[in-house]
XYZ file of N, CA and C in Angstrom:
510
model
N 6.188 54.988 15.508
C 5.105 54.227 16.111
C 5.316 52.725 15.855
N 5.666 52.384 14.632
C 5.909 50.979 14.273
C 7.049 50.401 15.111
N 8.148 51.133 15.242
C 9.288 50.641 15.995
C 8.923 50.397 17.453
N 8.087 51.230 18.014
C 7.676 51.032 19.409
C 6.882 49.744 19.546
N 6.064 49.461 18.556
C 5.272 48.230 18.590
C 6.163 46.997 18.551
N 7.174 47.039 17.680
C 8.072 45.895 17.553
C 8.940 45.766 18.795
N 9.471 46.870 19.281
C 10.339 46.778 20.454
C 9.565 46.377 21.700
N 8.255 46.554 21.677
C 7.434 46.153 22.809
C 7.196 44.659 22.862
N 7.712 43.919 21.893
C 7.589 42.464 21.901
C 6.477 41.932 21.036
N 5.639 42.791 20.510
C 4.505 42.309 19.724
C 4.902 41.936 18.305
N 5.900 42.608 17.740
C 6.259 42.423 16.336
C 6.732 41.031 15.972
N 7.918 40.639 16.456
C 8.473 39.354 16.035
C 7.614 38.142 16.413
N 6.889 38.246 17.504
C 6.075 37.107 17.945
C 4.638 37.180 17.440
N 4.314 38.227 16.710
C 2.937 38.399 16.248
C 2.464 37.217 15.408
N 3.324 36.723 14.532
C 2.914 35.603 13.693
C 2.700 34.342 14.529
N 3.467 34.174 15.610
C 3.263 33.033 16.503
C 1.924 33.145 17.210
N 1.576 34.374 17.634
C 0.259 34.604 18.236
C -0.845 34.256 17.242
N -0.668 34.717 15.993
C -1.665 34.464 14.954
C -1.856 32.966 14.736
N -0.753 32.227 14.662
C -0.832 30.770 14.460
C -1.526 30.110 15.646
N -1.106 30.462 16.844
C -1.699 29.858 18.039
C -3.162 30.188 18.227
N -3.564 31.386 17.809
C -4.956 31.814 17.960
C -5.842 31.411 16.775
N -5.255 30.785 15.771
C -6.030 30.378 14.591
C -7.025 29.275 14.967
N -7.990 29.059 14.098
C -8.962 27.979 14.322
C -8.252 26.633 14.458
N -7.216 26.432 13.635
C -6.471 25.175 13.703
C -5.767 25.038 15.049
N -5.081 26.099 15.482
C -4.390 26.049 16.769
C -5.342 25.769 17.923
N -6.480 26.440 17.891
C -7.486 26.222 18.933
C -8.016 24.784 18.904
N -8.282 24.283 17.699
C -8.784 22.905 17.574
C -7.741 21.891 18.053
N -6.482 22.127 17.704
C -5.418 21.195 18.109
C -5.283 21.143 19.632
N -5.580 22.243 20.305
C -5.499 22.259 21.768
C -6.771 21.786 22.448
N -7.918 21.948 21.792
C -9.182 21.680 22.487
C -9.821 20.340 22.163
N -9.581 19.814 20.994
C -10.174 18.515 20.631
C -9.327 17.395 21.230
N -9.916 16.584 22.062
C -9.185 15.589 22.853
C -8.277 14.690 22.017
N -8.775 14.148 20.920
C -8.025 13.157 20.150
C -7.306 13.721 18.929
N -7.508 14.982 18.615
C -6.936 15.537 17.387
C -5.409 15.561 17.432
N -4.823 16.119 18.468
C -3.360 16.195 18.535
C -2.719 14.799 18.509
N -3.194 13.852 19.327
C -2.577 12.517 19.279
C -2.730 11.842 17.914
N -3.868 12.033 17.249
C -4.052 11.416 15.923
C -3.103 12.047 14.905
N -2.958 13.358 14.961
C -2.045 14.049 14.045
C -0.605 13.618 14.326
N -0.278 13.460 15.590
C 1.069 13.020 15.947
C 1.361 11.620 15.415
N 0.383 10.731 15.470
C 0.551 9.382 14.924
C 0.804 9.446 13.418
N 0.056 10.283 12.716
C 0.264 10.452 11.268
C 1.685 10.961 11.011
N 2.131 11.921 11.813
C 3.479 12.478 11.682
C 4.534 11.383 11.888
N 4.346 10.567 12.899
C 5.303 9.501 13.207
C 5.312 8.446 12.106
N 4.143 8.064 11.609
C 4.080 7.094 10.508
C 4.795 7.659 9.284
N 4.540 8.920 8.985
C 5.219 9.558 7.862
C 6.722 9.541 8.020
N 7.212 9.864 9.213
C 8.654 9.849 9.443
C 9.220 8.438 9.339
N 8.467 7.443 9.809
C 8.937 6.056 9.688
C 9.114 5.680 8.228
N 8.147 6.053 7.400
C 8.229 5.730 5.969
C 9.369 6.513 5.315
N 9.467 7.805 5.609
C 10.526 8.627 5.011
C 11.907 8.131 5.416
N 12.127 7.995 6.709
C 13.443 7.586 7.194
C 13.748 6.154 6.749
N 12.742 5.291 6.733
C 12.948 3.931 6.234
C 13.383 3.932 4.779
N 12.741 4.740 3.960
C 13.100 4.836 2.543
C 14.515 5.369 2.372
N 14.826 6.417 3.099
C 16.157 7.030 2.997
C 17.238 6.045 3.453
N 17.005 5.378 4.561
C 18.007 4.448 5.088
C 18.187 3.264 4.144
N 17.099 2.751 3.564
C 17.252 1.655 2.601
C 18.098 2.077 1.405
N 17.847 3.285 0.895
C 18.641 3.778 -0.231
C 20.101 3.960 0.189
N 20.318 4.567 1.354
C 21.682 4.807 1.821
C 22.434 3.501 2.049
N 21.751 2.484 2.552
C 22.409 1.183 2.737
C 22.815 0.580 1.401
N 21.989 0.796 0.380
C 22.359 0.321 -0.977
C 23.605 1.053 -1.455
N 23.671 2.362 -1.241
C 24.849 3.134 -1.638
C 26.082 2.641 -0.869
N 25.879 2.237 0.368
C 26.998 1.730 1.179
C 27.439 0.326 0.778
N 26.695 -0.314 -0.126
C 27.164 -1.592 -0.659
C 26.263 -2.784 -0.426
N 25.182 -2.633 0.318
C 24.273 -3.757 0.512
C 23.438 -3.969 -0.753
N 23.116 -5.211 -1.042
C 22.248 -5.571 -2.183
C 22.734 -4.970 -3.491
N 23.983 -5.180 -3.814
C 24.572 -4.611 -5.027
C 23.923 -5.098 -6.315
N 23.146 -6.168 -6.230
C 22.470 -6.655 -7.442
C 21.231 -5.824 -7.784
N 20.783 -4.972 -6.873
C 19.655 -4.067 -7.146
C 20.230 -2.783 -7.730
N 19.787 -2.393 -8.924
C 20.289 -1.140 -9.498
C 19.942 0.061 -8.611
N 20.914 0.912 -8.381
C 20.717 2.104 -7.552
C 19.602 2.968 -8.132
N 19.594 3.112 -9.448
C 18.595 3.977 -10.085
C 17.183 3.429 -9.912
N 17.019 2.115 -10.014
C 15.692 1.514 -9.841
C 15.220 1.677 -8.396
N 16.121 1.466 -7.456
C 15.764 1.619 -6.048
C 15.420 3.081 -5.741
N 16.188 4.008 -6.306
C 15.916 5.430 -6.094
C 14.528 5.789 -6.612
N 14.190 5.339 -7.823
C 12.860 5.634 -8.377
C 11.757 5.065 -7.503
N 11.935 3.833 -7.040
C 10.923 3.171 -6.212
C 10.751 3.892 -4.867
N 11.852 4.171 -4.218
C 11.783 4.755 -2.877
C 11.380 6.220 -2.900
N 11.642 6.912 -4.003
C 11.247 8.321 -4.089
C 9.732 8.470 -3.968
N 8.991 7.556 -4.553
C 7.529 7.584 -4.447
C 7.098 7.514 -2.986
N 7.712 6.618 -2.232
C 7.387 6.480 -0.815
C 7.813 7.710 -0.020
N 8.969 8.248 -0.339
C 9.457 9.432 0.377
C 8.541 10.634 0.142
N 8.107 10.822 -1.094
C 7.206 11.944 -1.396
C 5.869 11.746 -0.680
N 5.346 10.533 -0.705
C 4.089 10.246 0.001
C 4.243 10.531 1.492
N 5.387 10.163 2.049
C 5.640 10.410 3.474
C 5.675 11.910 3.760
N 6.298 12.682 2.890
C 6.348 14.132 3.084
C 4.960 14.749 3.060
N 4.067 14.163 2.257
C 2.688 14.659 2.201
C 1.943 14.408 3.515
N 2.439 13.495 4.325
C 1.902 13.273 5.674
C 2.626 14.137 6.707
N 3.944 14.151 6.613
C 4.776 14.786 7.633
C 4.570 16.295 7.709
N 4.636 16.960 6.581
C 4.620 18.427 6.591
C 3.306 18.986 7.145
N 2.148 18.575 6.608
C 0.911 19.124 7.188
C 0.729 18.741 8.657
N 1.076 17.506 9.015
C 0.929 17.082 10.407
C 1.857 17.893 11.313
N 3.082 18.128 10.865
C 4.018 18.932 11.651
C 3.522 20.354 11.838
N 2.988 20.945 10.777
C 2.445 22.299 10.879
C 1.240 22.340 11.813
N 0.427 21.302 11.760
C -0.731 21.242 12.657
C -0.285 21.172 14.115
N 0.715 20.327 14.404
C 1.204 20.223 15.778
C 1.849 21.530 16.226
N 2.597 22.171 15.325
C 3.212 23.454 15.644
C 2.151 24.482 16.018
N 1.020 24.460 15.318
C -0.032 25.452 15.568
C -0.621 25.342 16.974
N -0.500 24.183 17.597
C -1.047 24.001 18.942
C -0.264 24.785 19.992
N 1.046 24.886 19.807
C 1.905 25.546 20.800
C 3.070 26.247 20.094
N 2.786 27.222 19.249
C 3.853 27.814 18.439
C 4.955 28.499 19.246
N 4.610 29.177 20.329
C 5.639 29.857 21.133
C 6.561 28.831 21.788
N 5.978 27.746 22.286
C 6.780 26.710 22.932
C 7.756 26.079 21.942
N 7.258 25.724 20.753
C 8.128 25.103 19.754
C 9.199 26.079 19.271
N 8.803 27.308 18.968
C 9.739 28.289 18.413
C 10.880 28.617 19.371
N 10.665 28.414 20.672
C 11.713 28.706 21.658
C 12.394 27.446 22.186
N 12.063 26.298 21.631
C 12.613 25.022 22.094
C 13.876 24.683 21.298
N 15.001 24.574 21.982
C 16.267 24.273 21.323
C 16.265 22.949 20.582
N 15.598 21.949 21.117
C 15.540 20.644 20.453
C 14.742 20.743 19.150
N 13.648 21.502 19.167
C 12.850 21.704 17.960
C 13.660 22.438 16.894
N 14.358 23.477 17.314
C 15.191 24.241 16.377
C 16.293 23.351 15.813
N 16.917 22.537 16.669
C 17.936 21.597 16.200
C 17.335 20.621 15.190
N 16.143 20.105 15.468
C 15.475 19.177 14.555
C 15.293 19.819 13.179
N 14.817 21.062 13.153
C 14.621 21.749 11.875
C 15.952 21.967 11.157
N 16.988 22.318 11.893
C 18.310 22.509 11.284
C 18.852 21.197 10.711
N 18.646 20.111 11.429
C 19.094 18.806 10.945
C 18.331 18.391 9.691
N 17.029 18.659 9.647
C 16.237 18.359 8.451
C 16.764 19.172 7.271
N 17.041 20.444 7.511
C 17.608 21.281 6.457
C 18.954 20.756 5.978
N 19.805 20.355 6.911
C 21.118 19.809 6.570
C 20.973 18.507 5.782
N 20.029 17.660 6.189
C 19.790 16.414 5.451
C 19.311 16.717 4.036
N 18.478 17.734 3.887
C 18.014 18.131 2.564
C 19.148 18.638 1.690
N 20.028 19.449 2.266
C 21.191 19.947 1.515
C 22.092 18.779 1.133
N 22.310 17.856 2.051
C 23.133 16.681 1.765
C 22.543 15.888 0.593
N 21.232 15.684 0.608
C 20.572 14.943 -0.480
C 20.688 15.696 -1.801
N 20.493 17.007 -1.763
C 20.603 17.807 -2.991
C 22.017 17.743 -3.548
N 23.022 17.867 -2.686
C 24.412 17.782 -3.131
C 24.725 16.406 -3.707
N 24.162 15.369 -3.101
C 24.346 14.010 -3.611
C 23.799 13.900 -5.041
N 22.589 14.428 -5.233
C 21.931 14.273 -6.537
C 22.538 15.151 -7.624
N 23.032 16.329 -7.289
C 23.665 17.164 -8.312
C 25.155 16.856 -8.443
N 25.661 16.048 -7.528
C 27.077 15.700 -7.538
C 27.311 14.264 -7.982
N 27.663 13.440 -7.033
C 28.133 12.081 -7.324
C 27.069 11.203 -8.014
N 25.799 11.468 -7.764
C 24.741 10.649 -8.378
C 24.729 10.792 -9.901
N 25.276 11.873 -10.405
C 25.336 12.064 -11.861
C 26.220 11.016 -12.528
N 27.091 10.363 -11.759
C 27.954 9.304 -12.304
C 27.428 7.914 -11.963
N 26.164 7.808 -11.587
C 25.604 6.550 -11.090
C 25.699 5.410 -12.111
N 25.704 5.704 -13.383
C 25.782 4.624 -14.380
C 27.055 3.801 -14.222
N 28.092 4.388 -13.645
C 29.349 3.659 -13.438
C 29.298 2.730 -12.224
N 28.368 2.971 -11.299
C 28.290 2.155 -10.085
C 26.853 1.735 -9.774
N 26.040 1.689 -10.803
C 24.614 1.393 -10.662
C 24.349 -0.017 -10.143
N 25.051 -0.990 -10.694
C 24.830 -2.388 -10.301
C 26.175 -3.096 -10.189
N 26.367 -3.813 -9.107
C 27.532 -4.680 -8.949
C 28.843 -3.991 -8.625
N 28.896 -2.688 -8.626
C 30.139 -1.974 -8.342
C 29.975 -1.129 -7.082
N 31.089 -0.849 -6.447
C 31.063 -0.022 -5.244
C 30.819 1.441 -5.619
N 30.066 2.100 -4.803
C 29.841 3.544 -4.984
C 31.135 4.288 -4.652
N 31.305 5.472 -5.231
C 32.488 6.275 -4.881
C 32.499 6.630 -3.397
N 33.679 6.910 -2.893
C 33.837 7.240 -1.478
C 32.963 8.388 -1.014
N 32.846 9.430 -1.831
C 32.031 10.578 -1.429
C 30.563 10.185 -1.290
N 30.100 9.277 -2.147
C 28.715 8.801 -2.048
C 28.507 8.052 -0.740
N 29.487 7.263 -0.364
C 29.384 6.512 0.892
C 29.413 7.443 2.100
N 30.242 8.462 2.032
C 30.294 9.437 3.126
C 28.951 10.145 3.248
N 28.383 10.547 2.102
C 27.090 11.228 2.144
C 25.985 10.293 2.626
N 26.062 9.012 2.288
C 25.070 8.050 2.764
C 25.165 7.877 4.280
N 26.380 7.779 4.796
C 26.547 7.662 6.250
C 26.070 8.928 6.957
N 26.385 10.085 6.383
C 25.924 11.346 6.947
C 24.398 11.405 6.942
N 23.800 10.975 5.854
C 22.343 10.964 5.733
C 21.707 10.110 6.825
N 22.208 8.916 6.998
C 21.667 8.020 8.028
C 21.795 8.675 9.402
N 22.971 9.209 9.693
C 23.182 9.855 10.989
C 22.266 11.048 11.200
N 22.114 11.875 10.171
C 21.241 13.044 10.288
C 19.800 12.634 10.543
N 19.283 11.701 9.745
C 17.874 11.326 9.882
C 17.601 10.612 11.200
N 18.529 9.790 11.663
C 18.315 9.147 12.968
C 18.344 10.180 14.087
N 19.168 11.208 13.939
C 19.198 12.273 14.941
C 17.926 13.111 14.880
N 17.363 13.308 13.699
C 16.079 14.004 13.573
C 15.005 13.238 14.350
N 14.986 11.917 14.174
C 14.010 11.089 14.898
C 14.239 11.210 16.398
N 15.475 11.171 16.829
C 15.796 11.313 18.248
C 15.304 12.663 18.776
N 15.553 13.718 18.041
C 15.091 15.053 18.459
C 13.562 15.082 18.551
N 12.894 14.484 17.585
C 11.428 14.436 17.623
C 10.928 13.737 18.869
N 11.597 12.682 19.230
C 11.213 11.945 20.435
C 11.481 12.763 21.695
N 12.608 13.474 21.694
C 12.982 14.281 22.873
C 12.049 15.474 23.075
N 11.358 15.908 22.023
C 10.456 17.042 22.157
C 9.373 16.801 23.210
N 9.013 15.557 23.402
C 8.000 15.241 24.407
C 8.497 15.496 25.825
N 9.801 15.612 25.977
C 10.382 15.732 27.317
C 11.077 17.071 27.553
N 11.026 17.983 26.589
C 11.712 19.269 26.772
C 10.718 20.417 26.772
């Protein structure tokens, strides 16, 4: 009986139906200004997050070598975390408005994959080359792998922003 339910199409998409039919999903679709206001919060959050990440990555690439990498990382991490506290709930709220559309949208899926890849890149940076930061903290060039990861980070996050923008047209 269970297998018939799943093969009939209700199983895998059931959670999408639940999200779309939730009070939040209904409110996001029916309240005139709610979706645009949430979208603005999401965009502001992404601007702060991507701005923080790009500033840090530019420092790793060699700009402003007189600023200690560790001090800049501590400062910008606060902004990045604050931005995530805006981005994640706002993104989930927007998803709830049209979960089937987003879940089947290739650009949305690409955006999520790029965010995941950027997260893995950041984690690898911090458990890898960043452990030697005392050697290149101030006035010295970062190791080549750090620069490669910084360039990759910038490219990934700018592509995430591009995908977010393209969602309005796909």
